[in-house]
Structure formats: C-alpha cells, structure tokens
Amino acid sequence: MKKSFFVVLLLIFVRLFSQVTPPAQNPGLVKDPFFKNQNTQTQPSKKVINKHADTFGIKEDKYEGNPVFSGNVVFEHQGSVLTANEVVFYQKENFLKAIGNVVLTTADGNRITAEEMEYDGNTERGIARKNVVLTDPKQTIKTETLYYDKIPNTAYFNSGGTIYSNDGSVMYTKSATYYLNTKMIDFIGRSNIETDKYTIVSDNIKTNQNTNVSDFFGPTTIRSKENPRNYVYTELGTHNSKTGESFLNKNSRIHYNDKVLTGDKLYYNRNTGFGKGTGNVMLDDPRQNRFIKGGYGEIYEKKDSAMITDKPYAVKILSKDSAYISAEKFLTFQKPDSIDKLKKKSFLRAFRKVRIFKTNMQGRADSLSFNETDGEMHLMRKPILWMGVKQITGDEIRVYSNPEKEVTDSIRVIGNAFAISKADSLNLKDEFNQIKGKLMIVYLTNNAIDSAKTVGNAQAITYADDTNQKTKEVTRIGVALSTCGEIVADFLERRLEIVSCNIGANTDTYPMSKISKQDRFFKDFNWNTKDRLQKMSDIFLDTPNYPEIVYDSDNSLFDKAEAERKKLEEKNKPKTPVRVKK
C-alpha cells in the first residue's frame, strides 16, 4: 500500500514539473540599429584593446560571460582612446559598453564625454548618452544622445542640442549632423543661432565653422538685437558671420528703419548697413504710405537713405486716390526735424524725366524734390502742371499739401509764371484765360483752384462775360487785356469770375469785334495736350504723344467788323484828281 502511494505521488510531481515553463534564454547582446549599417572600409577593423583597468572579472550569469573592467579603465582602438569607470567588453562582437565618466578621444583630437557610451570596433561607431559633450577646436556640442561615426568622421543628434562656437555664437537645434573633417554643421528643422549682435532662426541651415559661412535652404530670419525691427528674411541664401554679409536669393526682404527692400536677389552687410537689390526691386515705406519699384536699388541703413534706378516709379497711396511718379532715378532719405530732434522728416527726390499722374493733377519736369512729412513738392526745370482744364508753367513750381487731410492747399510758381485755363470747358473754342508774371500763388479749396495772385510784371488776357441773374444766361462781353503790378483772379465753380488789377492798373476791354485772334494770345502761349498724361501708364513714356486737340476759332465778328472798317476807310479816302493830257 505505501509503495503504491509513493509511486502515485512521484507521478504527480513529474507531471507538475513537466508543465512548468523553462527559464527564458538570455537573448545576448542587442545593438542599436545605428550599428548595423556597415561602412565601406579598405581593410578589416582591428580588435579593441584594453590598456588598463584596476580590476577585471567575469560573471557567468551576467553580460553573457563577457569580461567586465572596472576602475580607471582604458581601451584603445585605431588611434582612439576610451576611458571610463566601468567597461563591459563583448569580445566576440568587438563591442564595448562603458559606464560612468566616459571619455572618447579620437585620433584627430576630438573629445566626447558622457555618462554612458557604446562603441562598436567593427563599424567604428559609438553612441554616447546622458550629459554628452563633444569638444573640438572650433566648438562644443552638448546633447543627451550623440551618434558618432569615425569612418566619415561625423557626429549626429536628434534629441535637441546646443552648440557653443569659439566665435561666441550659440546654436540651438533639435537635430544636427556635424562633419568633423570639414567642420560643417547641417541643422535639420527649426534652429537658432545667437550672437551678441543678432539672432538667426531658420528651418534648414548648413554652417561651415572654418569659413563662418552659413547657407540657408528654408525660411530664415536674421534679426538685429540692438533694433529687433531691423532684420533680413530669405528662403535661400548665405550669411558670413565674419564680414557680416548676407546674400539672399529667394523671396527675400531687408527690413530697416521701418522700411522694406525686396528683390529677386538681395545683398546686405550688417556691419556697414549697406544693402542692394537687383530684379523686381521694391522699397516700401509704410509710414509714408509710399513704395518705389525698379530694377536696381541700394539702401544705406545708417544714413537712413536709399536709391532706386532702372526704370523706377513711385506710388504715393492716398485714401481716395494715389499719385504715380516716374523718373530715371529716385533718392529717399530721412532727416531729424529742426525743432524736435526725436522726430524725422521724410524726403523723396527724383531726377531726369519726372512724370506725375494723379486723377486731379498731372505733371512733367526734369527733377522733383518732395518733403513727404510737410507735404511740399518742388518741380524744377521746365515744369508743367495740369489741373482739370487749367495748365501752369514756370521756372519752378512748388505744390503745398496737407498730408493728414490729403488735399492741396496752394501752388507757388517762381519765375516766368504762366497759367492758362479754358474760358469754357464745355466747348472746343480756342478761348483761353491767360495770366502771367514773375511770381504766382494759386490757392485751392478741396483740391480745386479758388483764386490766384500774380505779382511782378503781371499781365492777363481774360474773357469777360455777363450773367443774367434771372435767366442765368451768359453773354460774352469781350476780352480784357490787363497790365498791372499785381493781378488777383477769383474762381467760382472752377470758372474765372473776377479779375482784379492792382498797382499801376491798366485794363482795356475789347468787344469780340475789335480784337483779333493774334491779340487774344500771349506770344509764348502753349496749350499742351500732346504731353499731358491721361492714365497711369503714361508715366513710363517720354511723352504719350496724344493728338493735339483741334479747337474751333470763331473770328467772324472781328472779320466782319474789319471788312466794314476797310470799306469805311476806302469810302473816306480823299479822291485823287485825274490829270487830262493836253
């Protein structure tokens, strides 16, 4: 009975133990995928060699029976030296796991420190982890995980890192590859470069630590720390931190002193403040509501000035209208206010073949000077200005406007002032009011001429009309010829109504039957419709060369009266006696 019981019990134990899962086998050394790709080598890699360790031992139940070196451990491989507190050497795989105060010094003198490191002697690759620092003669890289490949001599991290350059700049990035032979750093993703003078933010930077040149392959901003509003932007370009030069080649902008320069290709030197652009250049000044376009431009940040050439034109944006100006060259600059030094005044100058188009005003001149802050514009060298059915010429024309209200207050004509206006804008008769003198001042209300005063050898040819107060019919009285020291002309609803002749006044009014066509025009009369701009695109032409308007000349009253006078003269002539031959 007892013997049968023990046999049954033995069978139960055997059955139970046969159902227990056997202990898991140690999978052995598991390498990071980084070690799997083989480098192309000209010769097989040599074994990693231990040079020193305070203690050495093997534990069969740990590290698959591979030796463990402890205390001041030193390993050498192909000229590189690794030191650590403890190293596990996987002899068959030629692989090291180092722990504590790990330092890898490469054959070319680069140094990597970390708390842990793995090194593969076959591929000559290593992974450093925890408080990793790579130091070489050009900079120091700090990160949490660093991948090192000795054959191409590169270091890579993707866990975020900081790079301290010997020139004082500091770089922050999530991922980067450092090519130790060429000293080139390839930043991947959004990265920052901080210097004492500026900050670079870019989506893709490649920096050469030997030349201090950075190449940009994505949206990039270089911003001044002294004045953060001053910065450059590009999506493809180059920056030299030694010279301060930037070459910007795609969707680029230079922001300086609240202005913006754009162009197909831009150059900017942050040390001198000089910049230039070629191809589709535009200088935008939002504060002045004005921009200038052309084929070439230069800016001088420290002088707060700029130049635009190569078929340039400027646009002054107004709330209800815009003024378009063309010339061969534009200069724009700012100067401190003479009263308040903290404020600046903005000036625009245009040279050679100036053309102006605005809905209610057009003009031509050789050159222009415009104080945009005060609203004072000077047109020089054979200027001509058109306003509605009025034309003004002189040696120099000055236009005064209110920048806030965007209205023209007055016009001053200096030297050989000559104003012409159609006597009646509703017909095509050759009837023109004309006033001329040394100096003329035209006053405007709501951008329409209200009155004009001419002084210095003032002369006028004006058509005199009489309006019936009941029927409102206008009857032509005749033409007045005036010579005065001062002439004042008043306009009502844009029509010349009153002409006052003061200081040595001499005015004679002639009925239409007693004044010839030649006497109704000054000798230098020139009603210019051929050169007058009729649309914005005319500013790009030397002259639009429009057909001259043909006006009807009605001289019938004078011709009829002249014929009657001649008849009367003939009738009143004394008869000459007829001699009879004897």
mmCIF file of N, CA, C and O in Angstrom, residues 446-500:
data_model
loop_
_atom_site.group_PDB
_atom_site.id
_atom_site.type_symbol
_atom_site.label_atom_id
_atom_site.label_comp_id
_atom_site.label_asym_id
_atom_site.label_seq_id
_atom_site.Cartn_x
_atom_site.Cartn_y
_atom_site.Cartn_z
ATOM 1 N N ASN A 446 -10.487 122.202 -51.355
ATOM 2 C CA ASN A 446 -10.924 120.847 -51.731
ATOM 3 C C ASN A 446 -10.317 120.419 -53.065
ATOM 4 O O ASN A 446 -11.004 119.884 -53.947
ATOM 5 N N ASN A 447 -9.024 120.702 -53.216
ATOM 6 C CA ASN A 447 -8.245 120.320 -54.405
ATOM 7 C C ASN A 447 -8.709 121.025 -55.677
ATOM 8 O O ASN A 447 -8.326 120.632 -56.781
ATOM 9 N N ALA A 448 -9.529 122.071 -55.562
ATOM 10 C CA ALA A 448 -9.956 122.857 -56.723
ATOM 11 C C ALA A 448 -9.446 124.278 -56.556
ATOM 12 O O ALA A 448 -9.439 124.831 -55.444
ATOM 13 N N ILE A 449 -9.027 124.927 -57.680
ATOM 14 C CA ILE A 449 -8.477 126.283 -57.611
ATOM 15 C C ILE A 449 -9.553 127.262 -57.181
ATOM 16 O O ILE A 449 -10.654 127.300 -57.741
ATOM 17 N N ASP A 450 -9.234 128.047 -56.179
ATOM 18 C CA ASP A 450 -10.159 129.040 -55.634
ATOM 19 C C ASP A 450 -9.789 130.443 -56.107
ATOM 20 O O ASP A 450 -10.640 131.226 -56.493
ATOM 21 N N SER A 451 -8.485 130.758 -56.069
ATOM 22 C CA SER A 451 -8.027 132.068 -56.526
ATOM 23 C C SER A 451 -6.555 131.997 -56.876
ATOM 24 O O SER A 451 -5.863 131.044 -56.499
ATOM 25 N N ALA A 452 -6.093 132.989 -57.615
ATOM 26 C CA ALA A 452 -4.685 133.051 -57.994
ATOM 27 C C ALA A 452 -4.220 134.499 -57.946
ATOM 28 O O ALA A 452 -4.946 135.408 -58.361
ATOM 29 N N LYS A 453 -3.015 134.700 -57.434
ATOM 30 C CA LYS A 453 -2.444 136.052 -57.368
ATOM 31 C C LYS A 453 -1.105 136.048 -58.095
ATOM 32 O O LYS A 453 -0.256 135.194 -57.840
ATOM 33 N N THR A 454 -0.934 137.023 -58.990
ATOM 34 C CA THR A 454 0.297 137.131 -59.764
ATOM 35 C C THR A 454 0.906 138.500 -59.520
ATOM 36 O O THR A 454 0.212 139.528 -59.574
ATOM 37 N N VAL A 455 2.216 138.528 -59.240
ATOM 38 C CA VAL A 455 2.905 139.790 -58.985
ATOM 39 C C VAL A 455 4.155 139.860 -59.848
ATOM 40 O O VAL A 455 4.727 138.842 -60.235
ATOM 41 N N GLY A 456 4.556 141.103 -60.152
ATOM 42 C CA GLY A 456 5.767 141.326 -60.945
ATOM 43 C C GLY A 456 5.484 141.255 -62.422
ATOM 44 O O GLY A 456 5.388 140.158 -62.980
ATOM 45 N N ASN A 457 5.335 142.448 -63.054
ATOM 46 C CA ASN A 457 5.032 142.499 -64.487
ATOM 47 C C ASN A 457 3.846 141.604 -64.837
ATOM 48 O O ASN A 457 3.870 140.858 -65.819
ATOM 49 N N ALA A 458 2.821 141.692 -64.018
ATOM 50 C CA ALA A 458 1.660 140.822 -64.219
ATOM 51 C C ALA A 458 0.860 141.260 -65.443
ATOM 52 O O ALA A 458 0.632 142.458 -65.658
ATOM 53 N N GLN A 459 0.458 140.256 -66.223
ATOM 54 C CA GLN A 459 -0.342 140.501 -67.419
ATOM 55 C C GLN A 459 -1.449 139.465 -67.483
ATOM 56 O O GLN A 459 -1.278 138.335 -67.006
ATOM 57 N N ALA A 460 -2.529 139.859 -68.105
ATOM 58 C CA ALA A 460 -3.647 138.921 -68.198
ATOM 59 C C ALA A 460 -4.427 139.153 -69.479
ATOM 60 O O ALA A 460 -4.573 140.298 -69.936
ATOM 61 N N ILE A 461 -4.879 138.075 -70.058
ATOM 62 C CA ILE A 461 -5.854 138.096 -71.151
ATOM 63 C C ILE A 461 -7.018 137.247 -70.662
ATOM 64 O O ILE A 461 -6.877 136.033 -70.483
ATOM 65 N N THR A 462 -8.155 137.899 -70.415
ATOM 66 C CA THR A 462 -9.291 137.177 -69.847
ATOM 67 C C THR A 462 -10.557 137.508 -70.627
ATOM 68 O O THR A 462 -10.724 138.621 -71.137
ATOM 69 N N TYR A 463 -11.419 136.544 -70.699
ATOM 70 C CA TYR A 463 -12.701 136.717 -71.382
ATOM 71 C C TYR A 463 -13.720 137.245 -70.389
ATOM 72 O O TYR A 463 -13.906 136.673 -69.306
ATOM 73 N N ALA A 464 -14.361 138.340 -70.784
ATOM 74 C CA ALA A 464 -15.334 138.998 -69.908
ATOM 75 C C ALA A 464 -16.731 138.556 -70.301
ATOM 76 O O ALA A 464 -17.137 138.690 -71.467
ATOM 77 N N ASP A 465 -17.457 138.029 -69.331
ATOM 78 C CA ASP A 465 -18.828 137.566 -69.560
ATOM 79 C C ASP A 465 -19.776 138.270 -68.611
ATOM 80 O O ASP A 465 -19.384 138.757 -67.539
ATOM 81 N N ASP A 466 -21.025 138.314 -69.006
ATOM 82 C CA ASP A 466 -22.075 138.866 -68.154
ATOM 83 C C ASP A 466 -23.163 137.817 -68.001
ATOM 84 O O ASP A 466 -23.619 137.230 -68.989
ATOM 85 N N THR A 467 -23.581 137.576 -66.752
ATOM 86 C CA THR A 467 -24.600 136.563 -66.480
ATOM 87 C C THR A 467 -25.906 137.223 -66.106
ATOM 88 O O THR A 467 -25.958 138.050 -65.183
ATOM 89 N N ASN A 468 -26.951 136.886 -66.797
ATOM 90 C CA ASN A 468 -28.286 137.386 -66.483
ATOM 91 C C ASN A 468 -28.763 136.705 -65.204
ATOM 92 O O ASN A 468 -28.870 135.478 -65.151
ATOM 93 N N GLN A 469 -29.060 137.509 -64.198
ATOM 94 C CA GLN A 469 -29.416 136.951 -62.895
ATOM 95 C C GLN A 469 -30.740 136.191 -62.931
ATOM 96 O O GLN A 469 -30.952 135.279 -62.126
ATOM 97 N N LYS A 470 -31.615 136.561 -63.859
ATOM 98 C CA LYS A 470 -32.904 135.889 -63.943
ATOM 99 C C LYS A 470 -32.808 134.621 -64.770
ATOM 100 O O LYS A 470 -33.230 133.545 -64.351
ATOM 101 N N THR A 471 -32.280 134.740 -65.959
ATOM 102 C CA THR A 471 -32.239 133.581 -66.860
ATOM 103 C C THR A 471 -30.978 132.752 -66.707
ATOM 104 O O THR A 471 -30.917 131.620 -67.211
ATOM 105 N N LYS A 472 -29.959 133.344 -66.040
ATOM 106 C CA LYS A 472 -28.661 132.677 -65.843
ATOM 107 C C LYS A 472 -27.918 132.452 -67.162
ATOM 108 O O LYS A 472 -26.979 131.686 -67.212
ATOM 109 N N GLU A 473 -28.382 133.155 -68.178
ATOM 110 C CA GLU A 473 -27.683 133.056 -69.443
ATOM 111 C C GLU A 473 -26.402 133.885 -69.398
ATOM 112 O O GLU A 473 -26.373 134.978 -68.843
ATOM 113 N N VAL A 474 -25.352 133.343 -70.025
ATOM 114 C CA VAL A 474 -24.056 134.014 -70.033
ATOM 115 C C VAL A 474 -23.854 134.655 -71.398
ATOM 116 O O VAL A 474 -23.990 133.992 -72.438
ATOM 117 N N THR A 475 -23.552 135.941 -71.375
ATOM 118 C CA THR A 475 -23.323 136.685 -72.613
ATOM 119 C C THR A 475 -21.875 137.158 -72.658
ATOM 120 O O THR A 475 -21.369 137.737 -71.683
ATOM 121 N N ARG A 476 -21.222 136.898 -73.765
ATOM 122 C CA ARG A 476 -19.832 137.312 -73.930
ATOM 123 C C ARG A 476 -19.773 138.814 -74.188
ATOM 124 O O ARG A 476 -20.374 139.322 -75.137
ATOM 125 N N ILE A 477 -19.018 139.510 -73.310
ATOM 126 C CA ILE A 477 -18.855 140.949 -73.473
ATOM 127 C C ILE A 477 -17.668 141.248 -74.372
ATOM 128 O O ILE A 477 -17.720 142.060 -75.268
ATOM 129 N N GLY A 478 -16.567 140.531 -74.097
ATOM 130 C CA GLY A 478 -15.376 140.767 -74.886
ATOM 131 C C GLY A 478 -14.161 140.182 -74.212
ATOM 132 O O GLY A 478 -14.255 139.248 -73.402
ATOM 133 N N VAL A 479 -12.992 140.736 -74.498
ATOM 134 C CA VAL A 479 -11.727 140.264 -73.956
ATOM 135 C C VAL A 479 -11.032 141.440 -73.288
ATOM 136 O O VAL A 479 -10.912 142.520 -73.889
ATOM 137 N N ALA A 480 -10.552 141.173 -72.015
ATOM 138 C CA ALA A 480 -9.862 142.220 -71.275
ATOM 139 C C ALA A 480 -8.359 141.976 -71.324
ATOM 140 O O ALA A 480 -7.904 140.864 -71.075
ATOM 141 N N LEU A 481 -7.609 143.012 -71.653
ATOM 142 C CA LEU A 481 -6.148 142.957 -71.639
ATOM 143 C C LEU A 481 -5.676 143.803 -70.471
ATOM 144 O O LEU A 481 -5.977 145.008 -70.395
ATOM 145 N N SER A 482 -4.959 143.161 -69.513
ATOM 146 C CA SER A 482 -4.562 143.847 -68.284
ATOM 147 C C SER A 482 -3.061 143.809 -68.116
ATOM 148 O O SER A 482 -2.418 142.781 -68.393
ATOM 149 N N THR A 483 -2.517 144.916 -67.634
ATOM 150 C CA THR A 483 -1.100 145.005 -67.261
ATOM 151 C C THR A 483 -1.051 145.697 -65.915
ATOM 152 O O THR A 483 -1.483 146.846 -65.785
ATOM 153 N N CYS A 484 -0.557 144.977 -64.874
ATOM 154 C CA CYS A 484 -0.587 145.506 -63.514
ATOM 155 C C CYS A 484 0.651 145.066 -62.751
ATOM 156 O O CYS A 484 1.402 144.190 -63.190
ATOM 157 N N GLY A 485 0.821 145.688 -61.595
ATOM 158 C CA GLY A 485 1.860 145.208 -60.693
ATOM 159 C C GLY A 485 1.407 143.940 -59.987
ATOM 160 O O GLY A 485 2.218 143.101 -59.600
ATOM 161 N N GLU A 486 0.073 143.779 -59.834
ATOM 162 C CA GLU A 486 -0.475 142.590 -59.164
ATOM 163 C C GLU A 486 -1.851 142.280 -59.745
ATOM 164 O O GLU A 486 -2.672 143.176 -59.935
ATOM 165 N N ILE A 487 -2.057 141.021 -60.062
ATOM 166 C CA ILE A 487 -3.359 140.584 -60.562
ATOM 167 C C ILE A 487 -3.902 139.508 -59.632
ATOM 168 O O ILE A 487 -3.187 138.555 -59.286
ATOM 169 N N VAL A 488 -5.157 139.641 -59.235
ATOM 170 C CA VAL A 488 -5.829 138.626 -58.423
ATOM 171 C C VAL A 488 -7.020 138.103 -59.213
ATOM 172 O O VAL A 488 -7.869 138.886 -59.653
ATOM 173 N N ALA A 489 -7.055 136.800 -59.404
ATOM 174 C CA ALA A 489 -8.150 136.171 -60.146
ATOM 175 C C ALA A 489 -8.918 135.252 -59.215
ATOM 176 O O ALA A 489 -8.334 134.412 -58.533
ATOM 177 N N ASP A 490 -10.232 135.411 -59.162
ATOM 178 C CA ASP A 490 -11.095 134.572 -58.338
ATOM 179 C C ASP A 490 -11.885 133.625 -59.229
ATOM 180 O O ASP A 490 -12.376 134.010 -60.294
ATOM 181 N N PHE A 491 -11.994 132.369 -58.740
ATOM 182 C CA PHE A 491 -12.720 131.344 -59.497
ATOM 183 C C PHE A 491 -13.970 130.938 -58.725
ATOM 184 O O PHE A 491 -13.948 130.822 -57.500
ATOM 185 N N LEU A 492 -15.056 130.745 -59.450
ATOM 186 C CA LEU A 492 -16.295 130.284 -58.853
ATOM 187 C C LEU A 492 -16.737 129.055 -59.623
ATOM 188 O O LEU A 492 -16.964 129.117 -60.841
ATOM 189 N N GLU A 493 -16.893 127.963 -58.881
ATOM 190 C CA GLU A 493 -17.245 126.691 -59.507
ATOM 191 C C GLU A 493 -16.312 126.398 -60.685
ATOM 192 O O GLU A 493 -16.741 126.039 -61.794
ATOM 193 N N ARG A 494 -14.998 126.637 -60.423
ATOM 194 C CA ARG A 494 -13.922 126.346 -61.368
ATOM 195 C C ARG A 494 -13.936 127.247 -62.604
ATOM 196 O O ARG A 494 -13.228 127.006 -63.567
ATOM 197 N N ARG A 495 -14.758 128.299 -62.599
ATOM 198 C CA ARG A 495 -14.798 129.270 -63.689
ATOM 199 C C ARG A 495 -14.198 130.570 -63.214
ATOM 200 O O ARG A 495 -14.413 130.994 -62.089
ATOM 201 N N LEU A 496 -13.406 131.208 -64.085
ATOM 202 C CA LEU A 496 -12.847 132.518 -63.753
ATOM 203 C C LEU A 496 -13.969 133.546 -63.761
ATOM 204 O O LEU A 496 -14.644 133.740 -64.774
ATOM 205 N N GLU A 497 -14.181 134.184 -62.615
ATOM 206 C CA GLU A 497 -15.298 135.123 -62.478
ATOM 207 C C GLU A 497 -14.824 136.568 -62.346
ATOM 208 O O GLU A 497 -15.365 137.464 -62.952
ATOM 209 N N ILE A 498 -13.808 136.800 -61.511
ATOM 210 C CA ILE A 498 -13.398 138.169 -61.211
ATOM 211 C C ILE A 498 -11.891 138.292 -61.378
ATOM 212 O O ILE A 498 -11.131 137.444 -60.903
ATOM 213 N N VAL A 499 -11.442 139.321 -62.044
ATOM 214 C CA VAL A 499 -10.020 139.629 -62.175
ATOM 215 C C VAL A 499 -9.801 141.037 -61.655
ATOM 216 O O VAL A 499 -10.389 141.998 -62.177
ATOM 217 N N SER A 500 -8.988 141.149 -60.625
ATOM 218 C CA SER A 500 -8.687 142.453 -60.048
ATOM 219 C C SER A 500 -7.276 142.848 -60.442
ATOM 220 O O SER A 500 -6.333 142.074 -60.237
#
